JSON list of C-alpha atoms in Angstrom, two decimals:
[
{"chain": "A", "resi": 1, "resn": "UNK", "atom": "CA", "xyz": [-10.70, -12.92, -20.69]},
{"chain": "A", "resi": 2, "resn": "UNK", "atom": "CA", "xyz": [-11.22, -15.92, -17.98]},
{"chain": "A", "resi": 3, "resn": "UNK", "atom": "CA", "xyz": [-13.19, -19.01, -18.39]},
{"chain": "A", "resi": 4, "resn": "UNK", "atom": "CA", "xyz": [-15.49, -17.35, -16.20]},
{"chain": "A", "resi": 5, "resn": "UNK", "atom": "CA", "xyz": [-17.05, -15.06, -18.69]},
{"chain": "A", "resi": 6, "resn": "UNK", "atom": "CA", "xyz": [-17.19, -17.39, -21.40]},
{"chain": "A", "resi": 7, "resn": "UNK", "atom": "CA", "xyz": [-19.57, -19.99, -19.05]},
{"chain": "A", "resi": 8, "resn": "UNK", "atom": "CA", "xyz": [-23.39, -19.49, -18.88]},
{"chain": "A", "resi": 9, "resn": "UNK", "atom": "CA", "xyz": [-25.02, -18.13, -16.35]},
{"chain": "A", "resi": 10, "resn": "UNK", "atom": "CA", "xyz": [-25.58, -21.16, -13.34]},
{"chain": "A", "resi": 11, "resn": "UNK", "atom": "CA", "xyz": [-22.62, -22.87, -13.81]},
{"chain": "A", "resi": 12, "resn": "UNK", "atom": "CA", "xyz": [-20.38, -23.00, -10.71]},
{"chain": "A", "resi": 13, "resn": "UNK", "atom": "CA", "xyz": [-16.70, -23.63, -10.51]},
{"chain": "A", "resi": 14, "resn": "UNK", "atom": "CA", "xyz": [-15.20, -24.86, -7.44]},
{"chain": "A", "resi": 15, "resn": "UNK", "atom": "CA", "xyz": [-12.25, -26.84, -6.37]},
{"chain": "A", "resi": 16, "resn": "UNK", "atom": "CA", "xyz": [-12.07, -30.18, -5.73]},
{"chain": "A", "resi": 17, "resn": "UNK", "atom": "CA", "xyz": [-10.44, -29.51, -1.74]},
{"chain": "A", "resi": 18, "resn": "UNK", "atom": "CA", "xyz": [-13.66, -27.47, -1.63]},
{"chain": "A", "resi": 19, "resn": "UNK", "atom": "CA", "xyz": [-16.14, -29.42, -2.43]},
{"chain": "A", "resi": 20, "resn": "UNK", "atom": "CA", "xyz": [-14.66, -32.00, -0.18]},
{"chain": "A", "resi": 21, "resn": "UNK", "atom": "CA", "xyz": [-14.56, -29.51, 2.75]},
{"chain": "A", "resi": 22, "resn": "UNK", "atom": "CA", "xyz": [-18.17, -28.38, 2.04]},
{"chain": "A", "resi": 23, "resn": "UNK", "atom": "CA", "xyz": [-19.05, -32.07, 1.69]},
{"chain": "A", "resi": 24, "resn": "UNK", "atom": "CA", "xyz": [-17.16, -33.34, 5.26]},
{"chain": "A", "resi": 25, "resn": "UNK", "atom": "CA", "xyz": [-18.67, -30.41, 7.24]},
{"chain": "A", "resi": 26, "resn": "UNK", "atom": "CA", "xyz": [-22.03, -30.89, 6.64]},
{"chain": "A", "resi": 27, "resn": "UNK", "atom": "CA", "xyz": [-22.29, -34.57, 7.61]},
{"chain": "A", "resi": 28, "resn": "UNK", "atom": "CA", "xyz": [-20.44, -34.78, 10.96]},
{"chain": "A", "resi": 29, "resn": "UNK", "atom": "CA", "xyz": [-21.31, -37.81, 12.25]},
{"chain": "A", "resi": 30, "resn": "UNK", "atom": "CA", "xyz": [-20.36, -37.77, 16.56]},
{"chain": "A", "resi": 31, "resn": "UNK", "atom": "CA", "xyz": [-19.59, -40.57, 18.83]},
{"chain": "A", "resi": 32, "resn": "UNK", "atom": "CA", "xyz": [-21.12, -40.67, 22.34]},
{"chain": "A", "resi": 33, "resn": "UNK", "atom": "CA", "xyz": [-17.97, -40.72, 24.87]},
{"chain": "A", "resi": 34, "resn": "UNK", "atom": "CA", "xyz": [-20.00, -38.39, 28.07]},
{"chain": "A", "resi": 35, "resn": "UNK", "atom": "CA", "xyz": [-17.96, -39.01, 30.98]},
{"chain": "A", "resi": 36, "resn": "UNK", "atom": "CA", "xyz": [-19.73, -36.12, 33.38]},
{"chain": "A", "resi": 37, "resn": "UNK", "atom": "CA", "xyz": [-21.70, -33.09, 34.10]},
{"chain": "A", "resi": 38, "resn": "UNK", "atom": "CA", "xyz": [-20.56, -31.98, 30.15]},
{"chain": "A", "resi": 39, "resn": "UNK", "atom": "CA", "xyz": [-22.18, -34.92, 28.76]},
{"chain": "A", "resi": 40, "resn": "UNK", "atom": "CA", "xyz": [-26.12, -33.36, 30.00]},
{"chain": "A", "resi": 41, "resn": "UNK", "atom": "CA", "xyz": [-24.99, -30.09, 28.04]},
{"chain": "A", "resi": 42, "resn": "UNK", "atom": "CA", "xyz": [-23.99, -32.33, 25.09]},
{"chain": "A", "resi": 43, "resn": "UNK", "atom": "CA", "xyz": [-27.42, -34.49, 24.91]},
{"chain": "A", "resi": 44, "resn": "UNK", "atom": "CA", "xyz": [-29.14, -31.10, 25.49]},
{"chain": "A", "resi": 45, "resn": "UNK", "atom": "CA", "xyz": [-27.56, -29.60, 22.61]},
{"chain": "A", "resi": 46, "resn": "UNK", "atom": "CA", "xyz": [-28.82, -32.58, 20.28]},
{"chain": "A", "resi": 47, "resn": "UNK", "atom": "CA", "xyz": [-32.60, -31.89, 21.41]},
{"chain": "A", "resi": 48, "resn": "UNK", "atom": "CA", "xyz": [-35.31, -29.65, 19.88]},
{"chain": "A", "resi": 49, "resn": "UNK", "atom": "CA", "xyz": [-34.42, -26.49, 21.96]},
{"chain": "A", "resi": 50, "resn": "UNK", "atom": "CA", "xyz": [-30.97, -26.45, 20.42]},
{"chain": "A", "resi": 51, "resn": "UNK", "atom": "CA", "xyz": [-31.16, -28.95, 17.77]},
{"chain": "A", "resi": 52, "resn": "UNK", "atom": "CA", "xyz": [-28.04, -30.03, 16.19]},
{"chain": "A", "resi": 53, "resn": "UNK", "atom": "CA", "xyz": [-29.72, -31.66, 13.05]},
{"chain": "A", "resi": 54, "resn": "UNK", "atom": "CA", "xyz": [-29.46, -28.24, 11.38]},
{"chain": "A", "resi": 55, "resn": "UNK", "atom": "CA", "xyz": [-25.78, -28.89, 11.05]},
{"chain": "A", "resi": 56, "resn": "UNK", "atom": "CA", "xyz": [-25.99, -32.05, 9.88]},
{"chain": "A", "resi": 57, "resn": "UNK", "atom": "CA", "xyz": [-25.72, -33.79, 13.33]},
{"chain": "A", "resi": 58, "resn": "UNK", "atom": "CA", "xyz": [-28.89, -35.47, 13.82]},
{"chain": "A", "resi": 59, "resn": "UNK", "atom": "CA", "xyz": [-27.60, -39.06, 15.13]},
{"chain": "A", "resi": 60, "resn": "UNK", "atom": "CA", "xyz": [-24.89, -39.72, 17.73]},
{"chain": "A", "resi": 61, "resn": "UNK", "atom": "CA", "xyz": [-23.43, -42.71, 16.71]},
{"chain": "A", "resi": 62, "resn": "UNK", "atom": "CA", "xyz": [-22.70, -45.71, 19.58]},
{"chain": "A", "resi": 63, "resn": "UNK", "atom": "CA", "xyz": [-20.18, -47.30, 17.01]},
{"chain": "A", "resi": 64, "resn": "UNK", "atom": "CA", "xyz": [-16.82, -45.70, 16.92]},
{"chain": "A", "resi": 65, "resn": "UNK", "atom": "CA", "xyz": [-16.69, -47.08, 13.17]},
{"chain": "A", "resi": 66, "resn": "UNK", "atom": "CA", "xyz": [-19.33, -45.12, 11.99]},
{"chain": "A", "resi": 67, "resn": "UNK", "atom": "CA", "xyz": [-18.54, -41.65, 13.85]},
{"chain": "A", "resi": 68, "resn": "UNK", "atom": "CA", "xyz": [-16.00, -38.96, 12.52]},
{"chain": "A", "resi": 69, "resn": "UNK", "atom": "CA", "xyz": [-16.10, -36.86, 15.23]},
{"chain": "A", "resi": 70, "resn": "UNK", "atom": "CA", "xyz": [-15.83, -37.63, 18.96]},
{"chain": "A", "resi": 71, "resn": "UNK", "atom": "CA", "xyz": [-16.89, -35.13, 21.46]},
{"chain": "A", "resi": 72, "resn": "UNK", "atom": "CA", "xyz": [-14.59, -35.55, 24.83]},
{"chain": "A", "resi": 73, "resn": "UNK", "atom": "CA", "xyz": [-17.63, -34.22, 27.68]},
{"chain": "A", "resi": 74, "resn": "UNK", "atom": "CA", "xyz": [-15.89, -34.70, 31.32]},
{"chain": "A", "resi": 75, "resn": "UNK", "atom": "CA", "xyz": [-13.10, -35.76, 33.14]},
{"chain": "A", "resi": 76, "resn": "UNK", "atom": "CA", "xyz": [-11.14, -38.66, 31.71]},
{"chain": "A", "resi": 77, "resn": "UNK", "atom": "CA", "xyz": [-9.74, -40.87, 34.55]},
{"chain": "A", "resi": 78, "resn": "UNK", "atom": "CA", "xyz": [-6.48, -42.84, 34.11]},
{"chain": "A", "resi": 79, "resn": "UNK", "atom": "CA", "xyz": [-8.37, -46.17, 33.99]},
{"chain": "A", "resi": 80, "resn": "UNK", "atom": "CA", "xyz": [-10.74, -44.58, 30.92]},
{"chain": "A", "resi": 81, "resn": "UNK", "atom": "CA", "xyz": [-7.95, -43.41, 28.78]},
{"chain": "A", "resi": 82, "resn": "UNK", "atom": "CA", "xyz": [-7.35, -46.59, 27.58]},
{"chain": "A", "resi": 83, "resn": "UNK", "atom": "CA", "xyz": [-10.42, -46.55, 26.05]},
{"chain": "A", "resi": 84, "resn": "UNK", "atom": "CA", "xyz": [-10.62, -43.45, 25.19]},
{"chain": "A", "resi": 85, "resn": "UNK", "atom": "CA", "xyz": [-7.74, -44.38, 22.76]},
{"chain": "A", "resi": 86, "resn": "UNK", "atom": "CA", "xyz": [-9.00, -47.11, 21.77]},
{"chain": "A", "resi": 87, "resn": "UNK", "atom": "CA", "xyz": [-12.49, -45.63, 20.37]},
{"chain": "A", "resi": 88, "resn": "UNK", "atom": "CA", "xyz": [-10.23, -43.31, 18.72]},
{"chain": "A", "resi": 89, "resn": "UNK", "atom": "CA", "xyz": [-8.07, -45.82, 17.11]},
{"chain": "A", "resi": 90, "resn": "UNK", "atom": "CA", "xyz": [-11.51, -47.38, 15.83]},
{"chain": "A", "resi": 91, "resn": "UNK", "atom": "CA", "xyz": [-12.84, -44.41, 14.38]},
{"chain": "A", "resi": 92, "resn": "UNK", "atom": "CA", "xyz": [-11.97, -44.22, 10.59]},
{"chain": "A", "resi": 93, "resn": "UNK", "atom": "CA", "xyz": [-10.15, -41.39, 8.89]},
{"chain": "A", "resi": 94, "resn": "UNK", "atom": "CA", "xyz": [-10.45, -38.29, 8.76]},
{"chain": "A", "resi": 95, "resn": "UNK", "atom": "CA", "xyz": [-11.58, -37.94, 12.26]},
{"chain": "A", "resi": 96, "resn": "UNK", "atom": "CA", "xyz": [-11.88, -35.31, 14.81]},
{"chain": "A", "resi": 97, "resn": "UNK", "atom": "CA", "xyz": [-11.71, -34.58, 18.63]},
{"chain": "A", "resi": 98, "resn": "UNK", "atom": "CA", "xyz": [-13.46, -31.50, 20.23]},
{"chain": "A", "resi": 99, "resn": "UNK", "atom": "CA", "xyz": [-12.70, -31.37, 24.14]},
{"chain": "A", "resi": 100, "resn": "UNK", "atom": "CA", "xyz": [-16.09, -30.38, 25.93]},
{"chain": "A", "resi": 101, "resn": "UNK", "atom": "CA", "xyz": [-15.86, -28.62, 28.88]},
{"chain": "A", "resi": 102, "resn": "UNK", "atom": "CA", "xyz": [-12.40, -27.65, 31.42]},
{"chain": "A", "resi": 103, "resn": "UNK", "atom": "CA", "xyz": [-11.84, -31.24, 32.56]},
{"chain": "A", "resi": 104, "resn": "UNK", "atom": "CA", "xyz": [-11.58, -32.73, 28.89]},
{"chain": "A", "resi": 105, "resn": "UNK", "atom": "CA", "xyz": [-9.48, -29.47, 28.75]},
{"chain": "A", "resi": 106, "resn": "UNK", "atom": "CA", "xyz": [-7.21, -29.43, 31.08]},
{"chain": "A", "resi": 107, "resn": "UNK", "atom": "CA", "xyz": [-8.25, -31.77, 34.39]},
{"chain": "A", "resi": 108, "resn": "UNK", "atom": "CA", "xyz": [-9.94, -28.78, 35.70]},
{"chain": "A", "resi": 109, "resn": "UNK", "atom": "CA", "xyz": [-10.27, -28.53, 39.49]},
{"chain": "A", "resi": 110, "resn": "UNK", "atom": "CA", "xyz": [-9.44, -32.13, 39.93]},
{"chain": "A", "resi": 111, "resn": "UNK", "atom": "CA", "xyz": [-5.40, -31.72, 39.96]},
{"chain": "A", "resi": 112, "resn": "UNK", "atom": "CA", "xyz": [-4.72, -34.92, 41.04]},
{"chain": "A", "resi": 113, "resn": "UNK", "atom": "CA", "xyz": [-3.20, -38.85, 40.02]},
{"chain": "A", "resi": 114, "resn": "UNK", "atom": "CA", "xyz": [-6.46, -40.30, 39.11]},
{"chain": "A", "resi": 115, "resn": "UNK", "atom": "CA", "xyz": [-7.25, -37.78, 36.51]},
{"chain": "A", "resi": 116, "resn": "UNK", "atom": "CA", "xyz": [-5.77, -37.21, 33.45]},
{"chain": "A", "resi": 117, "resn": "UNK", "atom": "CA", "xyz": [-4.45, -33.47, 33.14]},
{"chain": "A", "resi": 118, "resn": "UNK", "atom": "CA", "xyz": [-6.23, -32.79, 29.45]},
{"chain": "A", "resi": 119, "resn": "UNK", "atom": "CA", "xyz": [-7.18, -35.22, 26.97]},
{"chain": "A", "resi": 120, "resn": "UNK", "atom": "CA", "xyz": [-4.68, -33.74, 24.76]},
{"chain": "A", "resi": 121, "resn": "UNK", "atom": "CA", "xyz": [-2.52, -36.26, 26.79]},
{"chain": "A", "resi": 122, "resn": "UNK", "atom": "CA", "xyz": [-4.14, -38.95, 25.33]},
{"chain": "A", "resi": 123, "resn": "UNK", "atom": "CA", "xyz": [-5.79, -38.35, 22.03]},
{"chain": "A", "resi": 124, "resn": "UNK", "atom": "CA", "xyz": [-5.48, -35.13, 19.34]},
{"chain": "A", "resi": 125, "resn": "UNK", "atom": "CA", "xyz": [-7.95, -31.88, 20.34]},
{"chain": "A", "resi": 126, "resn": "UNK", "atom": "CA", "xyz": [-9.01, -30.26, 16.96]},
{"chain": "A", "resi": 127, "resn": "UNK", "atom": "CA", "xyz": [-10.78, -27.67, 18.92]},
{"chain": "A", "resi": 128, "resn": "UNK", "atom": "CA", "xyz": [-11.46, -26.81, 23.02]},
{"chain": "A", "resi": 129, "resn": "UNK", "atom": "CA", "xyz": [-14.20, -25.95, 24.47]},
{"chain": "A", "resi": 130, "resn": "UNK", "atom": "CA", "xyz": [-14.00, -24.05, 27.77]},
{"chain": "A", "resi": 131, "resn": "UNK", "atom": "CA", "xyz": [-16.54, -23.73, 30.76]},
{"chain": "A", "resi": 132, "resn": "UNK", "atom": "CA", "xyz": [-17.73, -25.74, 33.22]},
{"chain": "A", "resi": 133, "resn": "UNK", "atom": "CA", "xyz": [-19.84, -26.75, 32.13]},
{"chain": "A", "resi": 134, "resn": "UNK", "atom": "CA", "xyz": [-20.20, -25.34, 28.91]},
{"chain": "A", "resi": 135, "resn": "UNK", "atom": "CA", "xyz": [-23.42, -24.27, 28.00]},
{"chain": "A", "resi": 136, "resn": "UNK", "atom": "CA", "xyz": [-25.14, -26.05, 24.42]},
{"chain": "A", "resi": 137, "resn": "UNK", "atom": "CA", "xyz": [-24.85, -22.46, 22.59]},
{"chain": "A", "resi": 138, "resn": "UNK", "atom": "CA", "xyz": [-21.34, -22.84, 23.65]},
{"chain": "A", "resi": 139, "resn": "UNK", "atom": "CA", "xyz": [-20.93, -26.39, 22.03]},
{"chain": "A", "resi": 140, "resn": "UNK", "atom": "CA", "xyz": [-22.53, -25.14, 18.85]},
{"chain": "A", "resi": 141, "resn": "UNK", "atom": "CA", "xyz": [-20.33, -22.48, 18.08]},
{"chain": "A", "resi": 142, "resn": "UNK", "atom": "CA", "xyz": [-17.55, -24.90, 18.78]},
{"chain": "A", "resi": 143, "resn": "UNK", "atom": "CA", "xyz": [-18.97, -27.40, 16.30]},
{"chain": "A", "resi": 144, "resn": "UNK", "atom": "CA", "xyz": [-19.53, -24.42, 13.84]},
{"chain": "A", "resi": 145, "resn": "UNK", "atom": "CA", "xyz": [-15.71, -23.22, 14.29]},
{"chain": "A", "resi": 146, "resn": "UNK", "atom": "CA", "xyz": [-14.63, -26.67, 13.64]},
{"chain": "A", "resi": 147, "resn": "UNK", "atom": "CA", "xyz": [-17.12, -26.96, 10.38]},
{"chain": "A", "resi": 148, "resn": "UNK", "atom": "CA", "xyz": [-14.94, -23.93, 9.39]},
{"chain": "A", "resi": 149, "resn": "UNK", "atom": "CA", "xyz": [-11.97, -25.50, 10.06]},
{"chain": "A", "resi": 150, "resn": "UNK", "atom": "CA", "xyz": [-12.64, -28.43, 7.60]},
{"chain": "A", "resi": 151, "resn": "UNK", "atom": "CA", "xyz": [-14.41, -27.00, 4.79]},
{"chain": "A", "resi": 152, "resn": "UNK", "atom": "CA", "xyz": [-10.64, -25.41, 4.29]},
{"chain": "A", "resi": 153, "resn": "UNK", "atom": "CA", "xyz": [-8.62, -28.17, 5.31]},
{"chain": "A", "resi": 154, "resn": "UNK", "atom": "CA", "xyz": [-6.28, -29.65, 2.36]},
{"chain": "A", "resi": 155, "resn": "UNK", "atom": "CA", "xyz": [-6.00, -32.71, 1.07]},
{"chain": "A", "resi": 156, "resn": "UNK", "atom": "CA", "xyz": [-3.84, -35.26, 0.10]},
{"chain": "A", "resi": 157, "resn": "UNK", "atom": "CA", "xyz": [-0.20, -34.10, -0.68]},
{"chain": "A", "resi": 158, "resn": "UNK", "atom": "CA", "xyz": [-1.03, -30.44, 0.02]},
{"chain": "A", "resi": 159, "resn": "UNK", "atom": "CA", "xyz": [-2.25, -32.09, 3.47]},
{"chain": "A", "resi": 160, "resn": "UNK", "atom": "CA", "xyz": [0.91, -33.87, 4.61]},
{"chain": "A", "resi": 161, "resn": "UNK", "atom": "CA", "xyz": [2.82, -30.81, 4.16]},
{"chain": "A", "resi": 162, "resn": "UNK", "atom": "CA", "xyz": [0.24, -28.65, 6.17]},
{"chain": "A", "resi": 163, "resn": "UNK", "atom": "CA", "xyz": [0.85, -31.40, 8.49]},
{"chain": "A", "resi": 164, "resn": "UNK", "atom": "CA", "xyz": [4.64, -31.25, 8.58]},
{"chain": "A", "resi": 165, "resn": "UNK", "atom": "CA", "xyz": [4.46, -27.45, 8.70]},
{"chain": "A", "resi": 166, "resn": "UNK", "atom": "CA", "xyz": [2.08, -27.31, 11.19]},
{"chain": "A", "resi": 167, "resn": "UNK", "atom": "CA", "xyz": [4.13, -29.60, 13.58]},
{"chain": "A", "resi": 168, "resn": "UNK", "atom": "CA", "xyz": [7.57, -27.60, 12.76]},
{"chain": "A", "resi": 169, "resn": "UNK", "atom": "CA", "xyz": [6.12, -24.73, 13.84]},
{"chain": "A", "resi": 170, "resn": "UNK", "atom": "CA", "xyz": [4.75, -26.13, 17.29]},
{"chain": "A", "resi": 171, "resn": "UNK", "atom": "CA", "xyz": [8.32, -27.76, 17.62]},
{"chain": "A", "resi": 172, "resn": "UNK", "atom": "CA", "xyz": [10.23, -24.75, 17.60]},
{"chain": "A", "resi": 173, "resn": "UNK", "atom": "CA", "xyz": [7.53, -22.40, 19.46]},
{"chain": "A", "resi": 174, "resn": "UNK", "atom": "CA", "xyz": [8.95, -20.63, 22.90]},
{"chain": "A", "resi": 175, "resn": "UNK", "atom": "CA", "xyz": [7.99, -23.22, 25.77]},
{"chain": "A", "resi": 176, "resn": "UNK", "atom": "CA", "xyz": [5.15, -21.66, 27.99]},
{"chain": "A", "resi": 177, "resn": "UNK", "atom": "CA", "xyz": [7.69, -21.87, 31.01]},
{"chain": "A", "resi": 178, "resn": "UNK", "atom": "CA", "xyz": [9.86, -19.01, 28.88]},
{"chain": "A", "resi": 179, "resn": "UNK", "atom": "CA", "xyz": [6.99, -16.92, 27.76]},
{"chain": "A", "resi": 180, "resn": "UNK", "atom": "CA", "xyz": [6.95, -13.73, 29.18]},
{"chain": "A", "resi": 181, "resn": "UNK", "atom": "CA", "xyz": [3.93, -10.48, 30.08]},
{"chain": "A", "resi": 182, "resn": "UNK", "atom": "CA", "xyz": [0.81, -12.09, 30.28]},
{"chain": "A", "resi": 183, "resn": "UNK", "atom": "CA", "xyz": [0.74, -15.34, 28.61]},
{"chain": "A", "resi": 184, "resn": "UNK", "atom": "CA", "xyz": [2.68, -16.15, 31.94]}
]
């Protein structure tokens, strides 16, 4: 017999990682960083058509010190990356990046010096968001994949090593170069 049957009825047991998770997804909290075309899909998504307040995403946030998310939306250039970091750096912990759109991605059709070839190159992408650009269903069901993604996210010590394990695992993963069938 489990503590379970000898609680009333109403009483709910959870973990404290869970709460947390359930807590931290439900009051995201993004910065404003539109750099193109992706950044009209993004306002559209916070407006009543769409409207990102049911997620808990009512206000975009100008200051990088209040926001816990920051949504990439265009190109980066060289010259912005900089900056880019630098609202990053400002942002306090835990934070998030979701890249918006193919150029956030991956530079997208502009293969060339002045662009920077994904943002992944400058900051780290939680999640990626193809399309160009990507519609605002599109950018919800991102957001709602990375929701999902941090209500089970661990904490603390149990963190770290998800962490370490995490990174191991990309270290010693077949370089795309060596990959063969049709993930070449």
């Amino acid at each position: 017999m489990g503590i379970e049957e000898k609680l009333p009825s109403g009483v709910l047991l959870t973990t404290v990682e869970g709460l947390s998770g359930y807590m931290r997804k439900a009051s995201f909290w993004p910065a404003t960083f539109g750099l193109a075309c992706c950044a009209i899909e993004m306002m559209t998504s916070g407006g009543p058509k769409y409207d990102l307040a049911r997620f808990g995403m009512e206000v975009f946030r100008a200051s990088p010190r209040q926001a816990d998310l920051m949504i990439v939306a265009g190109r980066v250039s060289q010259k912005m990356a900089p900056v880019l970091r630098q609202i990053y750096d400002q942002m306090p912990n835990p934070k998030w990046v979701l890249a918006m759109g193919v150029c956030a991605s991956s530079g997208g059709m502009f293969n060339n010096y002045a662009i920077v070839q994904g943002v992944d190159h400058v900051v780290p992408v939680d999640m990626y968001l193809p399309g160009c650009p990507p519609r605002p269903e599109m950018l919800i069901d991102a957001i709602l994949k990375l929701h999902d993604q941090v209500q089970h996210a661990k904490l603390g010590a149990h963190r770290q090593a998800e962490i370490v394990s995490l990174e191991t695992a990309a270290l010693s993963a077949l370089p795309t170069s060596e990959m063969k069938g049709q993930l070449r």
